[in-house]
Amino acid sequence: MKTLWFENLYVGGQVLNNVAVLVADDGSVEEMRAGVNAPPEAVTYSGLALPGANNAHSHAFHRLLRGRTHADGGTFWTWRKVMYRAAEQLTPENYYLLARAVYAEMLTAGYTSVAEFHYVHHQVGGKPYGSHDMELALARAARDVGIRLVLLDTCYLTGGIGQELNEQQARFSDGSIDGYLERHAGLATALADDLGGAFGGYSTVGYSGSEDPLVTLGSAIHSVRGVAKPDLPAFAGLDGPLHVHLSEQPAENEACLEHYGVTPTRLLADAGVVTDRLSAVHATHLTDEDIRLLGDARSAVVMCPTTEADLADGIGPASALAGAGAVISLGSDQHVVLDPLLELRALEAGERLGSGERGRFSPDELIAALTSGGAYSMHIRPGVGVGEAQVADFVVVDTESVRTAGSVGEQVVLAATATDATHVIVGGREVAAHGEHAQLGDVAQLYGAALREFELD
């Protein structure tokens, strides 16, 4: 049992002052009392504490592309060729180093959990590793950093609708839906065997829904380009969260309509996978019927605004989706930046630019997208209140910096950046402070060690 004391704490849609938070040994919030002096045994924090940010969509290896794909313009599809060249260089050893640096950067920025949309399963050419080596590399990186990881084991079987895989995509594929399901079934056991034991007072591995594991397992359909129509119903029978890249590009919609006669959302709905388990990532180019299907199902929609802007994907219908009943969450995707507050701001900025109206999402709704919305998408416990269902995950924001001085209450999220994240806490345990990881130190040095393992030019 430990006690944290916050000068200001955002919880339940309001900012409370002088708040003592009693954290149970399992990392959950046992009790919360506002308007009290700091107990002698408490760890104290000034500024404004927010629930830890949940990053609902990540491709860790895409961080290799930051600052390297802008010189000649290009399109999403030319960018994808550069991404494939980066994927070809990944090994379990260098991916561990890279993911460790990426997750450490996330943590210091205020992300306390991440959903890793992972499809680089095999060796170049498609030969399997000995025992889930790439997946274990990611899980070990998350464990060593101390960030909560939802490992979305991704199925990728076709190179496009009606197309064979190309040479670069071969290492993503399990050959068939049965091959994917067989490998997926063995992955949880492999994770438990490798990560068994405790980390920071809580279990290191389990399925989503188990008590409070650091690493949980979900599944993903890469896209309707990557999994053919006959194989989609297989995902309805899996446990845990299910994610899919959906309608990121008009070309995907056009190919789906030409081949199947329906939109990607309708194709998924007809396969029985558009449910409250589903998270549709991007969802940029949707019809009115698509929006209704996702809303009626209470599906999550993961917007990745800085990536969508970087790739010129377009502005997705976030407000319309929220109005229809979908749950909005946020992800950093290719990590153009790793800053949860910039993602939050970009969501609202896109809405304002597209509509010509301010305040499309209130500060409370933006914080919810970053916190409870992400938890909904990832099937993890939210860090937003008191009780067994809540975890003691917080990011403390400096309210007196050059960016934030004068901000009113929770509106600070529309002024602050990750630079203002002074402390990050996971399960009641301080894991980062002032941009440095508590155990691993300077994140730039972690990147230096990782990037030396790649030939990027």
PDB file of N, CA and C in Angstrom, residues 49-118:
ATOM      1  N   ALA A  49      -2.563  16.422 -12.342  1.00  0.00           N
ATOM      2  CA  ALA A  49      -2.465  15.006 -12.701  1.00  0.00           C
ATOM      3  C   ALA A  49      -3.670  14.605 -13.539  1.00  0.00           C
ATOM      4  N   LEU A  50      -3.391  13.916 -14.632  1.00  0.00           N
ATOM      5  CA  LEU A  50      -4.417  13.358 -15.515  1.00  0.00           C
ATOM      6  C   LEU A  50      -4.296  11.841 -15.507  1.00  0.00           C
ATOM      7  N   PRO A  51      -5.355  11.127 -15.865  1.00  0.00           N
ATOM      8  CA  PRO A  51      -5.190   9.676 -16.056  1.00  0.00           C
ATOM      9  C   PRO A  51      -4.136   9.417 -17.129  1.00  0.00           C
ATOM     10  N   GLY A  52      -3.404   8.329 -16.988  1.00  0.00           N
ATOM     11  CA  GLY A  52      -2.419   7.980 -17.993  1.00  0.00           C
ATOM     12  C   GLY A  52      -3.056   7.836 -19.358  1.00  0.00           C
ATOM     13  N   ALA A  53      -2.336   8.261 -20.401  1.00  0.00           N
ATOM     14  CA  ALA A  53      -2.852   8.188 -21.759  1.00  0.00           C
ATOM     15  C   ALA A  53      -2.729   6.770 -22.302  1.00  0.00           C
ATOM     16  N   ASN A  54      -3.749   6.331 -23.040  1.00  0.00           N
ATOM     17  CA  ASN A  54      -3.761   5.002 -23.649  1.00  0.00           C
ATOM     18  C   ASN A  54      -3.568   5.146 -25.154  1.00  0.00           C
ATOM     19  N   ASN A  55      -2.467   4.626 -25.659  1.00  0.00           N
ATOM     20  CA  ASN A  55      -2.120   4.712 -27.082  1.00  0.00           C
ATOM     21  C   ASN A  55      -2.718   3.498 -27.786  1.00  0.00           C
ATOM     22  N   ALA A  56      -3.819   3.705 -28.486  1.00  0.00           N
ATOM     23  CA  ALA A  56      -4.600   2.580 -29.007  1.00  0.00           C
ATOM     24  C   ALA A  56      -4.136   2.070 -30.369  1.00  0.00           C
ATOM     25  N   HIS A  57      -3.052   2.645 -30.926  1.00  0.00           N
ATOM     26  CA  HIS A  57      -2.557   2.114 -32.203  1.00  0.00           C
ATOM     27  C   HIS A  57      -1.098   2.481 -32.389  1.00  0.00           C
ATOM     28  N   SER A  58      -0.247   1.456 -32.475  1.00  0.00           N
ATOM     29  CA  SER A  58       1.190   1.657 -32.645  1.00  0.00           C
ATOM     30  C   SER A  58       1.759   0.630 -33.603  1.00  0.00           C
ATOM     31  N   HIS A  59       2.672   1.093 -34.476  1.00  0.00           N
ATOM     32  CA  HIS A  59       3.593   0.229 -35.206  1.00  0.00           C
ATOM     33  C   HIS A  59       4.989   0.679 -34.775  1.00  0.00           C
ATOM     34  N   ALA A  60       5.582  -0.029 -33.833  1.00  0.00           N
ATOM     35  CA  ALA A  60       6.830   0.451 -33.235  1.00  0.00           C
ATOM     36  C   ALA A  60       7.922   0.668 -34.277  1.00  0.00           C
ATOM     37  N   PHE A  61       8.027  -0.227 -35.263  1.00  0.00           N
ATOM     38  CA  PHE A  61       9.143  -0.103 -36.201  1.00  0.00           C
ATOM     39  C   PHE A  61       8.996   1.076 -37.159  1.00  0.00           C
ATOM     40  N   HIS A  62       7.793   1.630 -37.290  1.00  0.00           N
ATOM     41  CA  HIS A  62       7.613   2.804 -38.136  1.00  0.00           C
ATOM     42  C   HIS A  62       8.388   4.015 -37.608  1.00  0.00           C
ATOM     43  N   ARG A  63       8.780   3.967 -36.358  1.00  0.00           N
ATOM     44  CA  ARG A  63       9.593   5.056 -35.804  1.00  0.00           C
ATOM     45  C   ARG A  63      10.882   5.250 -36.609  1.00  0.00           C
ATOM     46  N   LEU A  64      11.330   4.209 -37.298  1.00  0.00           N
ATOM     47  CA  LEU A  64      12.521   4.321 -38.148  1.00  0.00           C
ATOM     48  C   LEU A  64      12.356   5.361 -39.250  1.00  0.00           C
ATOM     49  N   LEU A  65      11.114   5.678 -39.601  1.00  0.00           N
ATOM     50  CA  LEU A  65      10.846   6.556 -40.737  1.00  0.00           C
ATOM     51  C   LEU A  65      10.741   8.027 -40.335  1.00  0.00           C
ATOM     52  N   ARG A  66      10.756   8.311 -39.051  1.00  0.00           N
ATOM     53  CA  ARG A  66      10.547   9.696 -38.619  1.00  0.00           C
ATOM     54  C   ARG A  66      11.598  10.622 -39.240  1.00  0.00           C
ATOM     55  N   GLY A  67      11.116  11.680 -39.876  1.00  0.00           N
ATOM     56  CA  GLY A  67      12.005  12.673 -40.445  1.00  0.00           C
ATOM     57  C   GLY A  67      12.761  12.224 -41.678  1.00  0.00           C
ATOM     58  N   ARG A  68      12.273  11.144 -42.343  1.00  0.00           N
ATOM     59  CA  ARG A  68      13.033  10.576 -43.467  1.00  0.00           C
ATOM     60  C   ARG A  68      12.198  10.392 -44.735  1.00  0.00           C
ATOM     61  N   THR A  69      10.942  10.800 -44.743  1.00  0.00           N
ATOM     62  CA  THR A  69      10.080  10.475 -45.884  1.00  0.00           C
ATOM     63  C   THR A  69       9.449  11.705 -46.530  1.00  0.00           C
ATOM     64  N   HIS A  70      10.053  12.875 -46.312  1.00  0.00           N
ATOM     65  CA  HIS A  70       9.402  14.112 -46.741  1.00  0.00           C
ATOM     66  C   HIS A  70      10.054  14.780 -47.949  1.00  0.00           C
ATOM     67  N   ALA A  71      11.260  14.379 -48.313  1.00  0.00           N
ATOM     68  CA  ALA A  71      12.032  15.158 -49.285  1.00  0.00           C
ATOM     69  C   ALA A  71      11.376  15.230 -50.656  1.00  0.00           C
ATOM     70  N   ASP A  72      10.762  14.134 -51.102  1.00  0.00           N
ATOM     71  CA  ASP A  72      10.230  14.115 -52.460  1.00  0.00           C
ATOM     72  C   ASP A  72       8.714  14.006 -52.503  1.00  0.00           C
ATOM     73  N   GLY A  73       8.060  14.411 -51.428  1.00  0.00           N
ATOM     74  CA  GLY A  73       6.597  14.359 -51.418  1.00  0.00           C
ATOM     75  C   GLY A  73       6.092  12.942 -51.443  1.00  0.00           C
ATOM     76  N   GLY A  74       5.473  12.564 -52.532  1.00  0.00           N
ATOM     77  CA  GLY A  74       4.988  11.197 -52.666  1.00  0.00           C
ATOM     78  C   GLY A  74       3.589  11.026 -52.098  1.00  0.00           C
ATOM     79  N   THR A  75       3.149   9.768 -52.014  1.00  0.00           N
ATOM     80  CA  THR A  75       1.810   9.412 -51.547  1.00  0.00           C
ATOM     81  C   THR A  75       1.919   8.383 -50.432  1.00  0.00           C
ATOM     82  N   PHE A  76       0.769   8.002 -49.891  1.00  0.00           N
ATOM     83  CA  PHE A  76       0.739   6.910 -48.917  1.00  0.00           C
ATOM     84  C   PHE A  76       1.408   5.665 -49.495  1.00  0.00           C
ATOM     85  N   TRP A  77       1.172   5.404 -50.762  1.00  0.00           N
ATOM     86  CA  TRP A  77       1.652   4.163 -51.372  1.00  0.00           C
ATOM     87  C   TRP A  77       3.162   4.210 -51.586  1.00  0.00           C
ATOM     88  N   THR A  78       3.741   5.372 -51.909  1.00  0.00           N
ATOM     89  CA  THR A  78       5.204   5.462 -52.011  1.00  0.00           C
ATOM     90  C   THR A  78       5.835   5.424 -50.624  1.00  0.00           C
ATOM     91  N   TRP A  79       5.152   6.019 -49.643  1.00  0.00           N
ATOM     92  CA  TRP A  79       5.622   5.920 -48.254  1.00  0.00           C
ATOM     93  C   TRP A  79       5.671   4.454 -47.832  1.00  0.00           C
ATOM     94  N   ARG A  80       4.668   3.666 -48.268  1.00  0.00           N
ATOM     95  CA  ARG A  80       4.594   2.263 -47.860  1.00  0.00           C
ATOM     96  C   ARG A  80       5.801   1.480 -48.364  1.00  0.00           C
ATOM     97  N   LYS A  81       6.345   1.828 -49.527  1.00  0.00           N
ATOM     98  CA  LYS A  81       7.519   1.138 -50.044  1.00  0.00           C
ATOM     99  C   LYS A  81       8.715   1.354 -49.128  1.00  0.00           C
ATOM    100  N   VAL A  82       8.874   2.572 -48.617  1.00  0.00           N
ATOM    101  CA  VAL A  82       9.967   2.861 -47.679  1.00  0.00           C
ATOM    102  C   VAL A  82       9.755   2.076 -46.388  1.00  0.00           C
ATOM    103  N   MET A  83       8.501   1.998 -45.941  1.00  0.00           N
ATOM    104  CA  MET A  83       8.191   1.243 -44.732  1.00  0.00           C
ATOM    105  C   MET A  83       8.554  -0.234 -44.896  1.00  0.00           C
ATOM    106  N   TYR A  84       8.266  -0.803 -46.058  1.00  0.00           N
ATOM    107  CA  TYR A  84       8.611  -2.206 -46.296  1.00  0.00           C
ATOM    108  C   TYR A  84      10.125  -2.420 -46.232  1.00  0.00           C
ATOM    109  N   ARG A  85      10.890  -1.463 -46.738  1.00  0.00           N
ATOM    110  CA  ARG A  85      12.353  -1.604 -46.673  1.00  0.00           C
ATOM    111  C   ARG A  85      12.827  -1.617 -45.229  1.00  0.00           C
ATOM    112  N   ALA A  86      12.176  -0.830 -44.373  1.00  0.00           N
ATOM    113  CA  ALA A  86      12.520  -0.855 -42.951  1.00  0.00           C
ATOM    114  C   ALA A  86      12.143  -2.199 -42.327  1.00  0.00           C
ATOM    115  N   ALA A  87      10.969  -2.712 -42.688  1.00  0.00           N
ATOM    116  CA  ALA A  87      10.511  -3.988 -42.123  1.00  0.00           C
ATOM    117  C   ALA A  87      11.452  -5.128 -42.474  1.00  0.00           C
ATOM    118  N   GLU A  88      12.062  -5.079 -43.656  1.00  0.00           N
ATOM    119  CA  GLU A  88      12.971  -6.149 -44.082  1.00  0.00           C
ATOM    120  C   GLU A  88      14.181  -6.281 -43.159  1.00  0.00           C
ATOM    121  N   GLN A  89      14.562  -5.215 -42.482  1.00  0.00           N
ATOM    122  CA  GLN A  89      15.766  -5.233 -41.662  1.00  0.00           C
ATOM    123  C   GLN A  89      15.524  -5.698 -40.226  1.00  0.00           C
ATOM    124  N   LEU A  90      14.274  -5.892 -39.862  1.00  0.00           N
ATOM    125  CA  LEU A  90      13.969  -6.234 -38.473  1.00  0.00           C
ATOM    126  C   LEU A  90      14.391  -7.651 -38.133  1.00  0.00           C
ATOM    127  N   THR A  91      15.021  -7.797 -36.971  1.00  0.00           N
ATOM    128  CA  THR A  91      15.313  -9.088 -36.356  1.00  0.00           C
ATOM    129  C   THR A  91      14.799  -9.034 -34.930  1.00  0.00           C
ATOM    130  N   PRO A  92      14.640 -10.163 -34.270  1.00  0.00           N
ATOM    131  CA  PRO A  92      14.223 -10.096 -32.866  1.00  0.00           C
ATOM    132  C   PRO A  92      15.159  -9.256 -32.003  1.00  0.00           C
ATOM    133  N   GLU A  93      16.442  -9.310 -32.303  1.00  0.00           N
ATOM    134  CA  GLU A  93      17.419  -8.586 -31.476  1.00  0.00           C
ATOM    135  C   GLU A  93      17.317  -7.076 -31.684  1.00  0.00           C
ATOM    136  N   ASN A  94      17.291  -6.637 -32.958  1.00  0.00           N
ATOM    137  CA  ASN A  94      17.246  -5.187 -33.142  1.00  0.00           C
ATOM    138  C   ASN A  94      15.842  -4.633 -32.912  1.00  0.00           C
ATOM    139  N   TYR A  95      14.825  -5.489 -33.076  1.00  0.00           N
ATOM    140  CA  TYR A  95      13.475  -4.988 -32.799  1.00  0.00           C
ATOM    141  C   TYR A  95      13.285  -4.759 -31.295  1.00  0.00           C
ATOM    142  N   TYR A  96      13.874  -5.616 -30.473  1.00  0.00           N
ATOM    143  CA  TYR A  96      13.823  -5.374 -29.029  1.00  0.00           C
ATOM    144  C   TYR A  96      14.431  -4.010 -28.697  1.00  0.00           C
ATOM    145  N   LEU A  97      15.599  -3.704 -29.232  1.00  0.00           N
ATOM    146  CA  LEU A  97      16.255  -2.428 -28.937  1.00  0.00           C
ATOM    147  C   LEU A  97      15.416  -1.250 -29.416  1.00  0.00           C
ATOM    148  N   LEU A  98      14.862  -1.374 -30.614  1.00  0.00           N
ATOM    149  CA  LEU A  98      14.053  -0.282 -31.153  1.00  0.00           C
ATOM    150  C   LEU A  98      12.772  -0.105 -30.359  1.00  0.00           C
ATOM    151  N   ALA A  99      12.055  -1.198 -30.107  1.00  0.00           N
ATOM    152  CA  ALA A  99      10.798  -1.106 -29.361  1.00  0.00           C
ATOM    153  C   ALA A  99      11.034  -0.586 -27.949  1.00  0.00           C
ATOM    154  N   ARG A 100      12.132  -0.983 -27.329  1.00  0.00           N
ATOM    155  CA  ARG A 100      12.441  -0.476 -25.990  1.00  0.00           C
ATOM    156  C   ARG A 100      12.564   1.043 -26.009  1.00  0.00           C
ATOM    157  N   ALA A 101      13.243   1.582 -27.012  1.00  0.00           N
ATOM    158  CA  ALA A 101      13.389   3.037 -27.113  1.00  0.00           C
ATOM    159  C   ALA A 101      12.042   3.702 -27.401  1.00  0.00           C
ATOM    160  N   VAL A 102      11.259   3.125 -28.321  1.00  0.00           N
ATOM    161  CA  VAL A 102       9.957   3.696 -28.664  1.00  0.00           C
ATOM    162  C   VAL A 102       9.036   3.700 -27.447  1.00  0.00           C
ATOM    163  N   TYR A 103       8.964   2.577 -26.742  1.00  0.00           N
ATOM    164  CA  TYR A 103       8.083   2.503 -25.583  1.00  0.00           C
ATOM    165  C   TYR A 103       8.569   3.411 -24.457  1.00  0.00           C
ATOM    166  N   ALA A 104       9.881   3.566 -24.316  1.00  0.00           N
ATOM    167  CA  ALA A 104      10.394   4.494 -23.310  1.00  0.00           C
ATOM    168  C   ALA A 104      10.027   5.927 -23.669  1.00  0.00           C
ATOM    169  N   GLU A 105      10.100   6.275 -24.963  1.00  0.00           N
ATOM    170  CA  GLU A 105       9.680   7.618 -25.376  1.00  0.00           C
ATOM    171  C   GLU A 105       8.196   7.817 -25.107  1.00  0.00           C
ATOM    172  N   MET A 106       7.382   6.805 -25.412  1.00  0.00           N
ATOM    173  CA  MET A 106       5.956   6.892 -25.112  1.00  0.00           C
ATOM    174  C   MET A 106       5.724   7.161 -23.636  1.00  0.00           C
ATOM    175  N   LEU A 107       6.400   6.388 -22.803  1.00  0.00           N
ATOM    176  CA  LEU A 107       6.171   6.480 -21.365  1.00  0.00           C
ATOM    177  C   LEU A 107       6.534   7.862 -20.834  1.00  0.00           C
ATOM    178  N   THR A 108       7.681   8.376 -21.250  1.00  0.00           N
ATOM    179  CA  THR A 108       8.091   9.685 -20.751  1.00  0.00           C
ATOM    180  C   THR A 108       7.154  10.783 -21.257  1.00  0.00           C
ATOM    181  N   ALA A 109       6.470  10.539 -22.383  1.00  0.00           N
ATOM    182  CA  ALA A 109       5.533  11.518 -22.930  1.00  0.00           C
ATOM    183  C   ALA A 109       4.174  11.486 -22.243  1.00  0.00           C
ATOM    184  N   GLY A 110       3.899  10.433 -21.463  1.00  0.00           N
ATOM    185  CA  GLY A 110       2.635  10.346 -20.752  1.00  0.00           C
ATOM    186  C   GLY A 110       1.740   9.193 -21.145  1.00  0.00           C
ATOM    187  N   TYR A 111       2.167   8.371 -22.112  1.00  0.00           N
ATOM    188  CA  TYR A 111       1.430   7.151 -22.429  1.00  0.00           C
ATOM    189  C   TYR A 111       1.776   6.083 -21.398  1.00  0.00           C
ATOM    190  N   THR A 112       0.765   5.511 -20.762  1.00  0.00           N
ATOM    191  CA  THR A 112       1.017   4.436 -19.803  1.00  0.00           C
ATOM    192  C   THR A 112       0.633   3.061 -20.357  1.00  0.00           C
ATOM    193  N   SER A 113       0.032   3.035 -21.544  1.00  0.00           N
ATOM    194  CA  SER A 113      -0.281   1.764 -22.198  1.00  0.00           C
ATOM    195  C   SER A 113      -0.223   1.962 -23.701  1.00  0.00           C
ATOM    196  N   VAL A 114      -0.027   0.845 -24.416  1.00  0.00           N
ATOM    197  CA  VAL A 114       0.062   0.897 -25.875  1.00  0.00           C
ATOM    198  C   VAL A 114      -0.502  -0.384 -26.475  1.00  0.00           C
ATOM    199  N   ALA A 115      -1.256  -0.221 -27.564  1.00  0.00           N
ATOM    200  CA  ALA A 115      -1.723  -1.357 -28.359  1.00  0.00           C
ATOM    201  C   ALA A 115      -0.814  -1.479 -29.575  1.00  0.00           C
ATOM    202  N   GLU A 116      -0.038  -2.546 -29.620  1.00  0.00           N
ATOM    203  CA  GLU A 116       0.935  -2.749 -30.694  1.00  0.00           C
ATOM    204  C   GLU A 116       0.313  -3.619 -31.775  1.00  0.00           C
ATOM    205  N   PHE A 117       0.073  -3.016 -32.948  1.00  0.00           N
ATOM    206  CA  PHE A 117      -0.531  -3.690 -34.089  1.00  0.00           C
ATOM    207  C   PHE A 117       0.606  -4.369 -34.853  1.00  0.00           C
ATOM    208  N   HIS A 118       0.841  -5.635 -34.518  1.00  0.00           N
ATOM    209  CA  HIS A 118       2.082  -6.308 -34.896  1.00  0.00           C
ATOM    210  C   HIS A 118       1.851  -7.373 -35.956  1.00  0.00           C
TER     211      HIS A 118
END
